[in-house]
């Protein structure tokens, strides 16, 4: 599967992309069930820290389903 980064920086101070703490990665070459499985495994291995946040999200915020990877400040 090719890894294609679709977003790094955004002009939104409420987004971790603004602070270069997040990237979005295209997932359309993978089955949704595999994407969910991968995100769950990654969140077990790579903890974001305390609180309700995850390191890896598989979601759609209006531009199609994709992986969102973020690191804490």
mmCIF file with all atom_site columns, C-alpha atoms in Angstrom:
data_model
loop_
_atom_site.group_PDB
_atom_site.id
_atom_site.type_symbol
_atom_site.label_atom_id
_atom_site.label_alt_id
_atom_site.label_comp_id
_atom_site.label_asym_id
_atom_site.label_entity_id
_atom_site.label_seq_id
_atom_site.pdbx_PDB_ins_code
_atom_site.Cartn_x
_atom_site.Cartn_y
_atom_site.Cartn_z
_atom_site.occupancy
_atom_site.B_iso_or_equiv
_atom_site.pdbx_formal_charge
_atom_site.auth_seq_id
_atom_site.auth_comp_id
_atom_site.auth_asym_id
_atom_site.auth_atom_id
_atom_site.pdbx_PDB_model_num
ATOM 1  C CA . UNK A 1 1  ? 0.000   0.000  0.000  1.00 0.00 ? 1  UNK A CA 1
ATOM 2  C CA . UNK A 1 2  ? 1.355   3.404  -0.942 1.00 0.00 ? 2  UNK A CA 1
ATOM 3  C CA . UNK A 1 3  ? 1.642   5.984  1.825  1.00 0.00 ? 3  UNK A CA 1
ATOM 4  C CA . UNK A 1 4  ? 0.392   9.354  0.628  1.00 0.00 ? 4  UNK A CA 1
ATOM 5  C CA . UNK A 1 5  ? 0.448   12.319 3.001  1.00 0.00 ? 5  UNK A CA 1
ATOM 6  C CA . UNK A 1 6  ? -2.409  14.642 2.139  1.00 0.00 ? 6  UNK A CA 1
ATOM 7  C CA . UNK A 1 7  ? -2.048  17.359 4.769  1.00 0.00 ? 7  UNK A CA 1
ATOM 8  C CA . UNK A 1 8  ? 0.605   18.662 7.133  1.00 0.00 ? 8  UNK A CA 1
ATOM 9  C CA . UNK A 1 9  ? -0.087  22.354 7.803  1.00 0.00 ? 9  UNK A CA 1
ATOM 10 C CA . UNK A 1 10 ? -3.402  24.198 8.108  1.00 0.00 ? 10 UNK A CA 1
ATOM 11 C CA . UNK A 1 11 ? -4.275  27.816 8.926  1.00 0.00 ? 11 UNK A CA 1
ATOM 12 C CA . UNK A 1 12 ? -6.449  26.829 11.894 1.00 0.00 ? 12 UNK A CA 1
ATOM 13 C CA . UNK A 1 13 ? -5.110  27.578 15.372 1.00 0.00 ? 13 UNK A CA 1
ATOM 14 C CA . UNK A 1 14 ? -7.488  24.979 16.841 1.00 0.00 ? 14 UNK A CA 1
ATOM 15 C CA . UNK A 1 15 ? -5.877  22.194 14.818 1.00 0.00 ? 15 UNK A CA 1
ATOM 16 C CA . UNK A 1 16 ? -2.679  20.303 15.690 1.00 0.00 ? 16 UNK A CA 1
ATOM 17 C CA . UNK A 1 17 ? -1.775  20.773 11.994 1.00 0.00 ? 17 UNK A CA 1
ATOM 18 C CA . UNK A 1 18 ? -1.250  24.481 12.692 1.00 0.00 ? 18 UNK A CA 1
ATOM 19 C CA . UNK A 1 19 ? 1.524   23.571 15.155 1.00 0.00 ? 19 UNK A CA 1
ATOM 20 C CA . UNK A 1 20 ? 3.045   20.886 12.874 1.00 0.00 ? 20 UNK A CA 1
ATOM 21 C CA . UNK A 1 21 ? 1.953   18.149 15.286 1.00 0.00 ? 21 UNK A CA 1
ATOM 22 C CA . UNK A 1 22 ? -0.284  16.234 12.861 1.00 0.00 ? 22 UNK A CA 1
ATOM 23 C CA . UNK A 1 23 ? -0.403  14.718 9.389  1.00 0.00 ? 23 UNK A CA 1
ATOM 24 C CA . UNK A 1 24 ? -3.219  13.203 7.362  1.00 0.00 ? 24 UNK A CA 1
ATOM 25 C CA . UNK A 1 25 ? -2.613  10.065 5.325  1.00 0.00 ? 25 UNK A CA 1
ATOM 26 C CA . UNK A 1 26 ? -4.792  8.739  2.507  1.00 0.00 ? 26 UNK A CA 1
ATOM 27 C CA . UNK A 1 27 ? -6.455  5.383  3.228  1.00 0.00 ? 27 UNK A CA 1
ATOM 28 C CA . UNK A 1 28 ? -8.598  4.696  0.167  1.00 0.00 ? 28 UNK A CA 1
ATOM 29 C CA . UNK A 1 29 ? -6.430  1.771  -0.949 1.00 0.00 ? 29 UNK A CA 1
ATOM 30 C CA . UNK A 1 30 ? -7.283  -0.135 2.251  1.00 0.00 ? 30 UNK A CA 1
ATOM 31 C CA . UNK A 1 31 ? -10.520 -1.752 3.377  1.00 0.00 ? 31 UNK A CA 1
ATOM 32 C CA . UNK A 1 32 ? -12.241 0.253  6.156  1.00 0.00 ? 32 UNK A CA 1
ATOM 33 C CA . UNK A 1 33 ? -12.118 -2.751 8.506  1.00 0.00 ? 33 UNK A CA 1
ATOM 34 C CA . UNK A 1 34 ? -8.323  -2.931 8.089  1.00 0.00 ? 34 UNK A CA 1
ATOM 35 C CA . UNK A 1 35 ? -8.004  0.819  8.658  1.00 0.00 ? 35 UNK A CA 1
ATOM 36 C CA . UNK A 1 36 ? -9.911  0.554  11.933 1.00 0.00 ? 36 UNK A CA 1
ATOM 37 C CA . UNK A 1 37 ? -7.800  -2.422 12.992 1.00 0.00 ? 37 UNK A CA 1
ATOM 38 C CA . UNK A 1 38 ? -4.571  -0.579 12.162 1.00 0.00 ? 38 UNK A CA 1
ATOM 39 C CA . UNK A 1 39 ? -5.658  2.563  14.037 1.00 0.00 ? 39 UNK A CA 1
ATOM 40 C CA . UNK A 1 40 ? -6.568  0.493  17.105 1.00 0.00 ? 40 UNK A CA 1
ATOM 41 C CA . UNK A 1 41 ? -3.222  -1.320 17.096 1.00 0.00 ? 41 UNK A CA 1
ATOM 42 C CA . UNK A 1 42 ? -1.285  1.928  16.625 1.00 0.00 ? 42 UNK A CA 1
ATOM 43 C CA . UNK A 1 43 ? -3.132  3.531  19.551 1.00 0.00 ? 43 UNK A CA 1
ATOM 44 C CA . UNK A 1 44 ? -2.235  0.602  21.796 1.00 0.00 ? 44 UNK A CA 1
ATOM 45 C CA . UNK A 1 45 ? 1.439   0.852  20.862 1.00 0.00 ? 45 UNK A CA 1
ATOM 46 C CA . UNK A 1 46 ? 1.756   4.652  20.650 1.00 0.00 ? 46 UNK A CA 1
ATOM 47 C CA . UNK A 1 47 ? -0.039  6.336  23.541 1.00 0.00 ? 47 UNK A CA 1
ATOM 48 C CA . UNK A 1 48 ? -0.958  9.980  23.119 1.00 0.00 ? 48 UNK A CA 1
ATOM 49 C CA . UNK A 1 49 ? -0.824  10.545 26.851 1.00 0.00 ? 49 UNK A CA 1
ATOM 50 C CA . UNK A 1 50 ? -3.473  11.196 29.458 1.00 0.00 ? 50 UNK A CA 1
ATOM 51 C CA . UNK A 1 51 ? -6.937  12.250 28.431 1.00 0.00 ? 51 UNK A CA 1
ATOM 52 C CA . UNK A 1 52 ? -9.446  11.265 25.784 1.00 0.00 ? 52 UNK A CA 1
ATOM 53 C CA . UNK A 1 53 ? -7.103  11.695 22.793 1.00 0.00 ? 53 UNK A CA 1
ATOM 54 C CA . UNK A 1 54 ? -5.668  9.097  20.430 1.00 0.00 ? 54 UNK A CA 1
ATOM 55 C CA . UNK A 1 55 ? -2.472  9.195  18.424 1.00 0.00 ? 55 UNK A CA 1
ATOM 56 C CA . UNK A 1 56 ? -4.179  7.770  15.331 1.00 0.00 ? 56 UNK A CA 1
ATOM 57 C CA . UNK A 1 57 ? -7.697  8.589  14.172 1.00 0.00 ? 57 UNK A CA 1
ATOM 58 C CA . UNK A 1 58 ? -9.480  7.022  11.222 1.00 0.00 ? 58 UNK A CA 1
ATOM 59 C CA . UNK A 1 59 ? -12.198 9.511  10.447 1.00 0.00 ? 59 UNK A CA 1
ATOM 60 C CA . UNK A 1 60 ? -13.977 11.739 7.945  1.00 0.00 ? 60 UNK A CA 1
ATOM 61 C CA . UNK A 1 61 ? -14.214 15.462 8.591  1.00 0.00 ? 61 UNK A CA 1
ATOM 62 C CA . UNK A 1 62 ? -15.673 16.290 5.202  1.00 0.00 ? 62 UNK A CA 1
ATOM 63 C CA . UNK A 1 63 ? -12.838 15.341 2.862  1.00 0.00 ? 63 UNK A CA 1
ATOM 64 C CA . UNK A 1 64 ? -13.219 11.552 2.932  1.00 0.00 ? 64 UNK A CA 1
ATOM 65 C CA . UNK A 1 65 ? -12.071 8.899  5.366  1.00 0.00 ? 65 UNK A CA 1
ATOM 66 C CA . UNK A 1 66 ? -8.362  9.052  6.169  1.00 0.00 ? 66 UNK A CA 1
ATOM 67 C CA . UNK A 1 67 ? -5.819  8.511  8.921  1.00 0.00 ? 67 UNK A CA 1
ATOM 68 C CA . UNK A 1 68 ? -5.001  11.470 11.131 1.00 0.00 ? 68 UNK A CA 1
ATOM 69 C CA . UNK A 1 69 ? -1.748  11.014 13.100 1.00 0.00 ? 69 UNK A CA 1
ATOM 70 C CA . UNK A 1 70 ? -0.927  13.449 15.897 1.00 0.00 ? 70 UNK A CA 1
ATOM 71 C CA . UNK A 1 71 ? 1.593   13.878 18.680 1.00 0.00 ? 71 UNK A CA 1
ATOM 72 C CA . UNK A 1 72 ? 1.074   15.703 21.927 1.00 0.00 ? 72 UNK A CA 1
ATOM 73 C CA . UNK A 1 73 ? 2.620   19.119 22.547 1.00 0.00 ? 73 UNK A CA 1
#
